[in-house]
């Protein structure tokens, strides 16, 4: 482990993060969110400004905070995101991509995280990574997984060179019994950046490892006397959460207004065209214009349906009418509806002797319509969308396959999150509000099933969900 020199008058170790090289593995501890923000920005900004890449793997609150701070620091965030020089991922979702039985699976870690590193480092760009997956695992009490993940990062650096900055809230080590595990965490890193609590004089830190160990012990003792401050911390965290919710609400309202305004504009223009030229338009042109207007209205209907469904699920007011039904008939209804609305070729394959399932017919129809609409949206005209029902012992599987653009592995992590929007690599434009797949996941799980995706860029996607069989 190398010693980290603090710059006098710089406000702490955050400024010293800037000079770290590819291959370095830093760990920082923080009391204050502002201190963490400054450290992360000072770590990522120089690389991004010099044409390198940055990766942020963090909680939703921190992702928002760091991206906002990078903008304030003068980084062209939108350009970096569009060029894959800035990759922002959810720490919890990425953990689930490689955690198996509470332990990081080395192969899954190499695939999921290695893909992200390869994407960011394309063209030989130097990569700087900030991650707090280890901090989340520590908060869960899974210390062995923390150490294993730190080691996995170190091994991955041999394949995809990068500089890595991990951060832990110092209060995570309040318990004096955590001293041994704390030492193990420190030993996994090449640099140690103690928190702002021991940075009063701004002088050089001559033994970062010793300072960090002493800080942990002092903080554990201090925590025993300062429990009354817990409530204040909880209130600050709640305030931060409310700010994030307010930001999400504003972004969502903007997206919804856009996604309603666009089809409304189309309908208004077509109606004006028909009103002004009704007598001179041939019948087939009238039919085409009316079909376009109808599809625009249906887009608004699907959007409002998804919004209402998500709102009712989130408020706990959503219920299901579960009964024994023939799933094939529901699938046929969905296929016919989307086929008629889009004119696309959709094939259905199902055994003739399907057992009845236990499900809500209306919600099954909503799930299938969302998946089929998505398949059509992200595949070219002339390609085939296929729906297949597979009978198993205690459930049926519904597969919706397309021959479209596919989805990169790193994008699959956040695919079913609300407001997560796919990017079409053909035009680099975000499409839709991101509620369709989130709604489908909630409805499938609410009926006792689960949903997942198998996809590769350029090879199409297969969305699969399960439906329990009815009791016989």
PDB file of N, CA, C and O in Angstrom, residues 340-409:
ATOM      1  N   UNK A 340     -52.865  -6.627 -35.305  1.00  0.00           N
ATOM      2  CA  UNK A 340     -53.780  -5.735 -36.008  1.00  0.00           C
ATOM      3  C   UNK A 340     -53.340  -4.278 -35.892  1.00  0.00           C
ATOM      4  O   UNK A 340     -53.488  -3.493 -36.841  1.00  0.00           O
ATOM      5  N   UNK A 341     -52.792  -3.905 -34.719  1.00  0.00           N
ATOM      6  CA  UNK A 341     -52.400  -2.505 -34.502  1.00  0.00           C
ATOM      7  C   UNK A 341     -51.148  -2.124 -35.252  1.00  0.00           C
ATOM      8  O   UNK A 341     -50.976  -0.975 -35.671  1.00  0.00           O
ATOM      9  N   UNK A 342     -50.240  -3.090 -35.454  1.00  0.00           N
ATOM     10  CA  UNK A 342     -48.935  -2.769 -36.046  1.00  0.00           C
ATOM     11  C   UNK A 342     -48.744  -3.316 -37.456  1.00  0.00           C
ATOM     12  O   UNK A 342     -47.847  -2.873 -38.166  1.00  0.00           O
ATOM     13  N   UNK A 343     -49.550  -4.311 -37.833  1.00  0.00           N
ATOM     14  CA  UNK A 343     -49.370  -4.943 -39.124  1.00  0.00           C
ATOM     15  C   UNK A 343     -48.154  -5.833 -39.210  1.00  0.00           C
ATOM     16  O   UNK A 343     -47.749  -6.257 -40.290  1.00  0.00           O
ATOM     17  N   UNK A 344     -47.555  -6.169 -38.056  1.00  0.00           N
ATOM     18  CA  UNK A 344     -46.337  -6.969 -38.037  1.00  0.00           C
ATOM     19  C   UNK A 344     -46.649  -8.462 -38.024  1.00  0.00           C
ATOM     20  O   UNK A 344     -47.740  -8.902 -37.613  1.00  0.00           O
ATOM     21  N   UNK A 345     -45.670  -9.261 -38.456  1.00  0.00           N
ATOM     22  CA  UNK A 345     -45.802 -10.709 -38.502  1.00  0.00           C
ATOM     23  C   UNK A 345     -45.491 -11.278 -37.126  1.00  0.00           C
ATOM     24  O   UNK A 345     -44.346 -11.243 -36.669  1.00  0.00           O
ATOM     25  N   UNK A 346     -46.493 -11.796 -36.430  1.00  0.00           N
ATOM     26  CA  UNK A 346     -46.326 -12.376 -35.100  1.00  0.00           C
ATOM     27  C   UNK A 346     -46.833 -13.813 -35.140  1.00  0.00           C
ATOM     28  O   UNK A 346     -47.992 -14.065 -35.496  1.00  0.00           O
ATOM     29  N   UNK A 347     -45.965 -14.752 -34.784  1.00  0.00           N
ATOM     30  CA  UNK A 347     -46.324 -16.165 -34.804  1.00  0.00           C
ATOM     31  C   UNK A 347     -46.551 -16.673 -33.385  1.00  0.00           C
ATOM     32  O   UNK A 347     -45.894 -16.223 -32.436  1.00  0.00           O
ATOM     33  N   UNK A 348     -47.470 -17.638 -33.242  1.00  0.00           N
ATOM     34  CA  UNK A 348     -47.775 -18.241 -31.950  1.00  0.00           C
ATOM     35  C   UNK A 348     -47.544 -19.741 -32.029  1.00  0.00           C
ATOM     36  O   UNK A 348     -48.023 -20.408 -32.944  1.00  0.00           O
ATOM     37  N   UNK A 349     -46.822 -20.265 -31.048  1.00  0.00           N
ATOM     38  CA  UNK A 349     -46.561 -21.696 -30.968  1.00  0.00           C
ATOM     39  C   UNK A 349     -46.915 -22.174 -29.569  1.00  0.00           C
ATOM     40  O   UNK A 349     -46.406 -21.638 -28.579  1.00  0.00           O
ATOM     41  N   UNK A 350     -47.796 -23.188 -29.492  1.00  0.00           N
ATOM     42  CA  UNK A 350     -48.214 -23.695 -28.190  1.00  0.00           C
ATOM     43  C   UNK A 350     -48.741 -25.117 -28.337  1.00  0.00           C
ATOM     44  O   UNK A 350     -49.375 -25.447 -29.350  1.00  0.00           O
ATOM     45  N   UNK A 351     -48.502 -25.981 -27.340  1.00  0.00           N
ATOM     46  CA  UNK A 351     -49.064 -27.334 -27.382  1.00  0.00           C
ATOM     47  C   UNK A 351     -50.590 -27.290 -27.374  1.00  0.00           C
ATOM     48  O   UNK A 351     -51.196 -26.333 -26.870  1.00  0.00           O
ATOM     49  N   UNK A 352     -51.210 -28.318 -27.896  1.00  0.00           N
ATOM     50  CA  UNK A 352     -52.676 -28.360 -27.949  1.00  0.00           C
ATOM     51  C   UNK A 352     -53.295 -28.785 -26.629  1.00  0.00           C
ATOM     52  O   UNK A 352     -54.489 -28.564 -26.399  1.00  0.00           O
ATOM     53  N   UNK A 353     -52.492 -29.386 -25.738  1.00  0.00           N
ATOM     54  CA  UNK A 353     -53.044 -29.927 -24.488  1.00  0.00           C
ATOM     55  C   UNK A 353     -52.524 -29.182 -23.263  1.00  0.00           C
ATOM     56  O   UNK A 353     -52.140 -29.774 -22.274  1.00  0.00           O
ATOM     57  N   UNK A 354     -52.509 -27.854 -23.319  1.00  0.00           N
ATOM     58  CA  UNK A 354     -52.019 -27.061 -22.196  1.00  0.00           C
ATOM     59  C   UNK A 354     -52.934 -27.211 -20.984  1.00  0.00           C
ATOM     60  O   UNK A 354     -54.170 -27.182 -21.105  1.00  0.00           O
ATOM     61  N   UNK A 355     -52.336 -27.347 -19.809  1.00  0.00           N
ATOM     62  CA  UNK A 355     -53.107 -27.381 -18.563  1.00  0.00           C
ATOM     63  C   UNK A 355     -53.558 -25.963 -18.214  1.00  0.00           C
ATOM     64  O   UNK A 355     -52.923 -24.986 -18.614  1.00  0.00           O
ATOM     65  N   UNK A 356     -54.651 -25.834 -17.464  1.00  0.00           N
ATOM     66  CA  UNK A 356     -55.083 -24.494 -17.051  1.00  0.00           C
ATOM     67  C   UNK A 356     -54.100 -23.873 -16.061  1.00  0.00           C
ATOM     68  O   UNK A 356     -53.456 -24.576 -15.292  1.00  0.00           O
ATOM     69  N   UNK A 357     -53.976 -22.549 -16.107  1.00  0.00           N
ATOM     70  CA  UNK A 357     -53.112 -21.828 -15.178  1.00  0.00           C
ATOM     71  C   UNK A 357     -53.973 -21.051 -14.188  1.00  0.00           C
ATOM     72  O   UNK A 357     -55.172 -20.859 -14.397  1.00  0.00           O
ATOM     73  N   UNK A 358     -53.325 -20.590 -13.115  1.00  0.00           N
ATOM     74  CA  UNK A 358     -54.001 -19.735 -12.130  1.00  0.00           C
ATOM     75  C   UNK A 358     -53.470 -18.323 -12.328  1.00  0.00           C
ATOM     76  O   UNK A 358     -52.306 -18.043 -11.992  1.00  0.00           O
ATOM     77  N   UNK A 359     -54.295 -17.435 -12.875  1.00  0.00           N
ATOM     78  CA  UNK A 359     -53.804 -16.099 -13.214  1.00  0.00           C
ATOM     79  C   UNK A 359     -54.977 -15.143 -13.372  1.00  0.00           C
ATOM     80  O   UNK A 359     -56.139 -15.541 -13.361  1.00  0.00           O
ATOM     81  N   UNK A 360     -54.634 -13.864 -13.505  1.00  0.00           N
ATOM     82  CA  UNK A 360     -55.596 -12.799 -13.780  1.00  0.00           C
ATOM     83  C   UNK A 360     -55.559 -12.543 -15.287  1.00  0.00           C
ATOM     84  O   UNK A 360     -54.544 -12.087 -15.818  1.00  0.00           O
ATOM     85  N   UNK A 361     -56.635 -12.827 -15.983  1.00  0.00           N
ATOM     86  CA  UNK A 361     -56.646 -12.746 -17.447  1.00  0.00           C
ATOM     87  C   UNK A 361     -56.329 -11.334 -17.935  1.00  0.00           C
ATOM     88  O   UNK A 361     -55.555 -11.153 -18.885  1.00  0.00           O
ATOM     89  N   UNK A 362     -56.920 -10.320 -17.312  1.00  0.00           N
ATOM     90  CA  UNK A 362     -56.679  -8.945 -17.760  1.00  0.00           C
ATOM     91  C   UNK A 362     -55.224  -8.551 -17.585  1.00  0.00           C
ATOM     92  O   UNK A 362     -54.631  -7.877 -18.449  1.00  0.00           O
ATOM     93  N   UNK A 363     -54.632  -8.960 -16.458  1.00  0.00           N
ATOM     94  CA  UNK A 363     -53.229  -8.598 -16.209  1.00  0.00           C
ATOM     95  C   UNK A 363     -52.284  -9.395 -17.100  1.00  0.00           C
ATOM     96  O   UNK A 363     -51.234  -8.887 -17.514  1.00  0.00           O
ATOM     97  N   UNK A 364     -52.635 -10.650 -17.412  1.00  0.00           N
ATOM     98  CA  UNK A 364     -51.837 -11.410 -18.364  1.00  0.00           C
ATOM     99  C   UNK A 364     -51.861 -10.724 -19.734  1.00  0.00           C
ATOM    100  O   UNK A 364     -50.832 -10.633 -20.416  1.00  0.00           O
ATOM    101  N   UNK A 365     -53.014 -10.237 -20.113  1.00  0.00           N
ATOM    102  CA  UNK A 365     -53.139  -9.537 -21.394  1.00  0.00           C
ATOM    103  C   UNK A 365     -52.289  -8.266 -21.398  1.00  0.00           C
ATOM    104  O   UNK A 365     -51.626  -7.950 -22.397  1.00  0.00           O
ATOM    105  N   UNK A 366     -52.246  -7.557 -20.263  1.00  0.00           N
ATOM    106  CA  UNK A 366     -51.447  -6.340 -20.165  1.00  0.00           C
ATOM    107  C   UNK A 366     -49.953  -6.656 -20.268  1.00  0.00           C
ATOM    108  O   UNK A 366     -49.199  -5.966 -20.954  1.00  0.00           O
ATOM    109  N   UNK A 367     -49.514  -7.719 -19.597  1.00  0.00           N
ATOM    110  CA  UNK A 367     -48.103  -8.126 -19.657  1.00  0.00           C
ATOM    111  C   UNK A 367     -47.712  -8.467 -21.092  1.00  0.00           C
ATOM    112  O   UNK A 367     -46.691  -7.991 -21.617  1.00  0.00           O
ATOM    113  N   UNK A 368     -48.512  -9.311 -21.736  1.00  0.00           N
ATOM    114  CA  UNK A 368     -48.196  -9.754 -23.091  1.00  0.00           C
ATOM    115  C   UNK A 368     -48.214  -8.597 -24.086  1.00  0.00           C
ATOM    116  O   UNK A 368     -47.366  -8.518 -24.979  1.00  0.00           O
ATOM    117  N   UNK A 369     -49.165  -7.694 -23.927  1.00  0.00           N
ATOM    118  CA  UNK A 369     -49.227  -6.536 -24.824  1.00  0.00           C
ATOM    119  C   UNK A 369     -47.981  -5.678 -24.681  1.00  0.00           C
ATOM    120  O   UNK A 369     -47.410  -5.207 -25.678  1.00  0.00           O
ATOM    121  N   UNK A 370     -47.523  -5.474 -23.440  1.00  0.00           N
ATOM    122  CA  UNK A 370     -46.299  -4.704 -23.211  1.00  0.00           C
ATOM    123  C   UNK A 370     -45.100  -5.377 -23.863  1.00  0.00           C
ATOM    124  O   UNK A 370     -44.279  -4.733 -24.532  1.00  0.00           O
ATOM    125  N   UNK A 371     -44.959  -6.688 -23.671  1.00  0.00           N
ATOM    126  CA  UNK A 371     -43.803  -7.406 -24.213  1.00  0.00           C
ATOM    127  C   UNK A 371     -43.841  -7.436 -25.746  1.00  0.00           C
ATOM    128  O   UNK A 371     -42.805  -7.263 -26.402  1.00  0.00           O
ATOM    129  N   UNK A 372     -45.010  -7.677 -26.311  1.00  0.00           N
ATOM    130  CA  UNK A 372     -45.120  -7.711 -27.771  1.00  0.00           C
ATOM    131  C   UNK A 372     -44.890  -6.336 -28.387  1.00  0.00           C
ATOM    132  O   UNK A 372     -44.222  -6.207 -29.426  1.00  0.00           O
ATOM    133  N   UNK A 373     -45.418  -5.304 -27.760  1.00  0.00           N
ATOM    134  CA  UNK A 373     -45.202  -3.944 -28.258  1.00  0.00           C
ATOM    135  C   UNK A 373     -43.721  -3.597 -28.228  1.00  0.00           C
ATOM    136  O   UNK A 373     -43.183  -2.989 -29.164  1.00  0.00           O
ATOM    137  N   UNK A 374     -43.052  -3.992 -27.161  1.00  0.00           N
ATOM    138  CA  UNK A 374     -41.607  -3.757 -27.055  1.00  0.00           C
ATOM    139  C   UNK A 374     -40.848  -4.512 -28.142  1.00  0.00           C
ATOM    140  O   UNK A 374     -39.912  -3.995 -28.766  1.00  0.00           O
ATOM    141  N   UNK A 375     -41.240  -5.769 -28.379  1.00  0.00           N
ATOM    142  CA  UNK A 375     -40.573  -6.585 -29.395  1.00  0.00           C
ATOM    143  C   UNK A 375     -40.715  -5.953 -30.774  1.00  0.00           C
ATOM    144  O   UNK A 375     -39.767  -5.915 -31.567  1.00  0.00           O
ATOM    145  N   UNK A 376     -41.899  -5.457 -31.076  1.00  0.00           N
ATOM    146  CA  UNK A 376     -42.132  -4.812 -32.368  1.00  0.00           C
ATOM    147  C   UNK A 376     -41.327  -3.522 -32.474  1.00  0.00           C
ATOM    148  O   UNK A 376     -40.719  -3.217 -33.514  1.00  0.00           O
ATOM    149  N   UNK A 377     -41.297  -2.754 -31.393  1.00  0.00           N
ATOM    150  CA  UNK A 377     -40.620  -1.464 -31.399  1.00  0.00           C
ATOM    151  C   UNK A 377     -39.128  -1.604 -31.685  1.00  0.00           C
ATOM    152  O   UNK A 377     -38.535  -0.800 -32.399  1.00  0.00           O
ATOM    153  N   UNK A 378     -38.502  -2.652 -31.130  1.00  0.00           N
ATOM    154  CA  UNK A 378     -37.058  -2.788 -31.232  1.00  0.00           C
ATOM    155  C   UNK A 378     -36.630  -3.842 -32.267  1.00  0.00           C
ATOM    156  O   UNK A 378     -35.549  -4.419 -32.153  1.00  0.00           O
ATOM    157  N   UNK A 379     -37.476  -4.119 -33.246  1.00  0.00           N
ATOM    158  CA  UNK A 379     -37.094  -5.011 -34.342  1.00  0.00           C
ATOM    159  C   UNK A 379     -37.584  -4.407 -35.653  1.00  0.00           C
ATOM    160  O   UNK A 379     -38.576  -3.679 -35.689  1.00  0.00           O
ATOM    161  N   UNK A 380     -36.870  -4.717 -36.706  1.00  0.00           N
ATOM    162  CA  UNK A 380     -37.128  -4.068 -37.994  1.00  0.00           C
ATOM    163  C   UNK A 380     -38.363  -4.651 -38.678  1.00  0.00           C
ATOM    164  O   UNK A 380     -38.764  -5.803 -38.440  1.00  0.00           O
ATOM    165  N   UNK A 381     -38.949  -3.847 -39.553  1.00  0.00           N
ATOM    166  CA  UNK A 381     -40.043  -4.320 -40.401  1.00  0.00           C
ATOM    167  C   UNK A 381     -39.564  -5.528 -41.197  1.00  0.00           C
ATOM    168  O   UNK A 381     -38.424  -5.587 -41.665  1.00  0.00           O
ATOM    169  N   UNK A 382     -40.433  -6.518 -41.363  1.00  0.00           N
ATOM    170  CA  UNK A 382     -40.090  -7.705 -42.114  1.00  0.00           C
ATOM    171  C   UNK A 382     -39.544  -8.836 -41.276  1.00  0.00           C
ATOM    172  O   UNK A 382     -39.463  -9.970 -41.743  1.00  0.00           O
ATOM    173  N   UNK A 383     -39.155  -8.541 -40.038  1.00  0.00           N
ATOM    174  CA  UNK A 383     -38.708  -9.607 -39.146  1.00  0.00           C
ATOM    175  C   UNK A 383     -39.910 -10.198 -38.419  1.00  0.00           C
ATOM    176  O   UNK A 383     -40.999  -9.624 -38.407  1.00  0.00           O
ATOM    177  N   UNK A 384     -39.695 -11.343 -37.805  1.00  0.00           N
ATOM    178  CA  UNK A 384     -40.793 -12.077 -37.165  1.00  0.00           C
ATOM    179  C   UNK A 384     -40.673 -11.985 -35.650  1.00  0.00           C
ATOM    180  O   UNK A 384     -39.584 -12.122 -35.084  1.00  0.00           O
ATOM    181  N   UNK A 385     -41.796 -11.744 -34.999  1.00  0.00           N
ATOM    182  CA  UNK A 385     -41.895 -11.847 -33.541  1.00  0.00           C
ATOM    183  C   UNK A 385     -42.620 -13.153 -33.224  1.00  0.00           C
ATOM    184  O   UNK A 385     -43.668 -13.443 -33.812  1.00  0.00           O
ATOM    185  N   UNK A 386     -42.049 -13.941 -32.320  1.00  0.00           N
ATOM    186  CA  UNK A 386     -42.612 -15.252 -32.015  1.00  0.00           C
ATOM    187  C   UNK A 386     -43.009 -15.330 -30.549  1.00  0.00           C
ATOM    188  O   UNK A 386     -42.248 -14.918 -29.669  1.00  0.00           O
ATOM    189  N   UNK A 387     -44.198 -15.867 -30.291  1.00  0.00           N
ATOM    190  CA  UNK A 387     -44.645 -16.149 -28.925  1.00  0.00           C
ATOM    191  C   UNK A 387     -44.795 -17.661 -28.795  1.00  0.00           C
ATOM    192  O   UNK A 387     -45.471 -18.297 -29.611  1.00  0.00           O
ATOM    193  N   UNK A 388     -44.144 -18.222 -27.788  1.00  0.00           N
ATOM    194  CA  UNK A 388     -44.223 -19.669 -27.562  1.00  0.00           C
ATOM    195  C   UNK A 388     -44.600 -19.938 -26.117  1.00  0.00           C
ATOM    196  O   UNK A 388     -44.090 -19.286 -25.203  1.00  0.00           O
ATOM    197  N   UNK A 389     -45.516 -20.898 -25.917  1.00  0.00           N
ATOM    198  CA  UNK A 389     -45.903 -21.326 -24.573  1.00  0.00           C
ATOM    199  C   UNK A 389     -45.286 -22.696 -24.321  1.00  0.00           C
ATOM    200  O   UNK A 389     -45.435 -23.610 -25.132  1.00  0.00           O
ATOM    201  N   UNK A 390     -44.608 -22.832 -23.197  1.00  0.00           N
ATOM    202  CA  UNK A 390     -43.934 -24.087 -22.849  1.00  0.00           C
ATOM    203  C   UNK A 390     -44.568 -24.662 -21.581  1.00  0.00           C
ATOM    204  O   UNK A 390     -44.680 -23.969 -20.562  1.00  0.00           O
ATOM    205  N   UNK A 391     -44.983 -25.899 -21.647  1.00  0.00           N
ATOM    206  CA  UNK A 391     -45.600 -26.575 -20.495  1.00  0.00           C
ATOM    207  C   UNK A 391     -44.514 -27.210 -19.624  1.00  0.00           C
ATOM    208  O   UNK A 391     -43.654 -27.940 -20.112  1.00  0.00           O
ATOM    209  N   UNK A 392     -44.560 -26.939 -18.319  1.00  0.00           N
ATOM    210  CA  UNK A 392     -43.681 -27.599 -17.354  1.00  0.00           C
ATOM    211  C   UNK A 392     -44.527 -28.221 -16.257  1.00  0.00           C
ATOM    212  O   UNK A 392     -45.761 -28.083 -16.241  1.00  0.00           O
ATOM    213  N   UNK A 393     -43.875 -28.888 -15.308  1.00  0.00           N
ATOM    214  CA  UNK A 393     -44.609 -29.664 -14.302  1.00  0.00           C
ATOM    215  C   UNK A 393     -45.551 -28.805 -13.476  1.00  0.00           C
ATOM    216  O   UNK A 393     -46.721 -29.164 -13.269  1.00  0.00           O
ATOM    217  N   UNK A 394     -45.073 -27.669 -12.989  1.00  0.00           N
ATOM    218  CA  UNK A 394     -45.878 -26.852 -12.082  1.00  0.00           C
ATOM    219  C   UNK A 394     -46.138 -25.450 -12.612  1.00  0.00           C
ATOM    220  O   UNK A 394     -46.642 -24.596 -11.896  1.00  0.00           O
ATOM    221  N   UNK A 395     -45.793 -25.200 -13.866  1.00  0.00           N
ATOM    222  CA  UNK A 395     -45.949 -23.857 -14.409  1.00  0.00           C
ATOM    223  C   UNK A 395     -45.895 -23.902 -15.931  1.00  0.00           C
ATOM    224  O   UNK A 395     -45.537 -24.919 -16.519  1.00  0.00           O
ATOM    225  N   UNK A 396     -46.280 -22.781 -16.525  1.00  0.00           N
ATOM    226  CA  UNK A 396     -46.085 -22.592 -17.956  1.00  0.00           C
ATOM    227  C   UNK A 396     -45.166 -21.397 -18.180  1.00  0.00           C
ATOM    228  O   UNK A 396     -45.198 -20.432 -17.419  1.00  0.00           O
ATOM    229  N   UNK A 397     -44.336 -21.496 -19.209  1.00  0.00           N
ATOM    230  CA  UNK A 397     -43.432 -20.423 -19.578  1.00  0.00           C
ATOM    231  C   UNK A 397     -43.916 -19.783 -20.873  1.00  0.00           C
ATOM    232  O   UNK A 397     -44.286 -20.483 -21.814  1.00  0.00           O
ATOM    233  N   UNK A 398     -43.931 -18.474 -20.896  1.00  0.00           N
ATOM    234  CA  UNK A 398     -44.285 -17.727 -22.097  1.00  0.00           C
ATOM    235  C   UNK A 398     -43.014 -17.032 -22.599  1.00  0.00           C
ATOM    236  O   UNK A 398     -42.405 -16.248 -21.870  1.00  0.00           O
ATOM    237  N   UNK A 399     -42.612 -17.356 -23.830  1.00  0.00           N
ATOM    238  CA  UNK A 399     -41.421 -16.765 -24.435  1.00  0.00           C
ATOM    239  C   UNK A 399     -41.848 -15.797 -25.529  1.00  0.00           C
ATOM    240  O   UNK A 399     -42.610 -16.163 -26.423  1.00  0.00           O
ATOM    241  N   UNK A 400     -41.350 -14.568 -25.486  1.00  0.00           N
ATOM    242  CA  UNK A 400     -41.595 -13.580 -26.534  1.00  0.00           C
ATOM    243  C   UNK A 400     -40.245 -13.265 -27.172  1.00  0.00           C
ATOM    244  O   UNK A 400     -39.380 -12.644 -26.555  1.00  0.00           O
ATOM    245  N   UNK A 401     -40.069 -13.731 -28.416  1.00  0.00           N
ATOM    246  CA  UNK A 401     -38.780 -13.598 -29.103  1.00  0.00           C
ATOM    247  C   UNK A 401     -38.893 -12.594 -30.247  1.00  0.00           C
ATOM    248  O   UNK A 401     -39.896 -12.568 -30.961  1.00  0.00           O
ATOM    249  N   UNK A 402     -37.848 -11.797 -30.416  1.00  0.00           N
ATOM    250  CA  UNK A 402     -37.774 -10.906 -31.572  1.00  0.00           C
ATOM    251  C   UNK A 402     -36.423 -11.062 -32.247  1.00  0.00           C
ATOM    252  O   UNK A 402     -35.508 -11.689 -31.703  1.00  0.00           O
ATOM    253  N   UNK A 403     -36.294 -10.506 -33.442  1.00  0.00           N
ATOM    254  CA  UNK A 403     -35.054 -10.551 -34.206  1.00  0.00           C
ATOM    255  C   UNK A 403     -34.463  -9.156 -34.301  1.00  0.00           C
ATOM    256  O   UNK A 403     -33.915  -8.751 -35.322  1.00  0.00           O
ATOM    257  N   UNK A 404     -34.563  -8.420 -33.190  1.00  0.00           N
ATOM    258  CA  UNK A 404     -34.202  -7.010 -33.201  1.00  0.00           C
ATOM    259  C   UNK A 404     -32.762  -6.726 -32.844  1.00  0.00           C
ATOM    260  O   UNK A 404     -31.870  -7.567 -32.992  1.00  0.00           O
ATOM    261  N   UNK A 405     -32.541  -5.519 -32.304  1.00  0.00           N
ATOM    262  CA  UNK A 405     -31.188  -5.008 -32.074  1.00  0.00           C
ATOM    263  C   UNK A 405     -30.511  -5.663 -30.888  1.00  0.00           C
ATOM    264  O   UNK A 405     -29.293  -5.584 -30.749  1.00  0.00           O
ATOM    265  N   UNK A 406     -31.261  -6.312 -30.001  1.00  0.00           N
ATOM    266  CA  UNK A 406     -30.662  -6.955 -28.847  1.00  0.00           C
ATOM    267  C   UNK A 406     -30.327  -5.963 -27.742  1.00  0.00           C
ATOM    268  O   UNK A 406     -30.439  -4.747 -27.904  1.00  0.00           O
ATOM    269  N   UNK A 407     -29.904  -6.522 -26.605  1.00  0.00           N
ATOM    270  CA  UNK A 407     -29.638  -5.704 -25.422  1.00  0.00           C
ATOM    271  C   UNK A 407     -28.302  -6.130 -24.837  1.00  0.00           C
ATOM    272  O   UNK A 407     -28.085  -7.314 -24.565  1.00  0.00           O
ATOM    273  N   UNK A 408     -27.404  -5.190 -24.606  1.00  0.00           N
ATOM    274  CA  UNK A 408     -26.100  -5.500 -24.017  1.00  0.00           C
ATOM    275  C   UNK A 408     -26.277  -5.990 -22.588  1.00  0.00           C
ATOM    276  O   UNK A 408     -27.222  -5.605 -21.884  1.00  0.00           O
ATOM    277  N   UNK A 409     -25.347  -6.846 -22.150  1.00  0.00           N
ATOM    278  CA  UNK A 409     -25.463  -7.433 -20.812  1.00  0.00           C
ATOM    279  C   UNK A 409     -25.514  -6.371 -19.717  1.00  0.00           C
ATOM    280  O   UNK A 409     -26.281  -6.469 -18.767  1.00  0.00           O
TER     281      UNK A 409
END
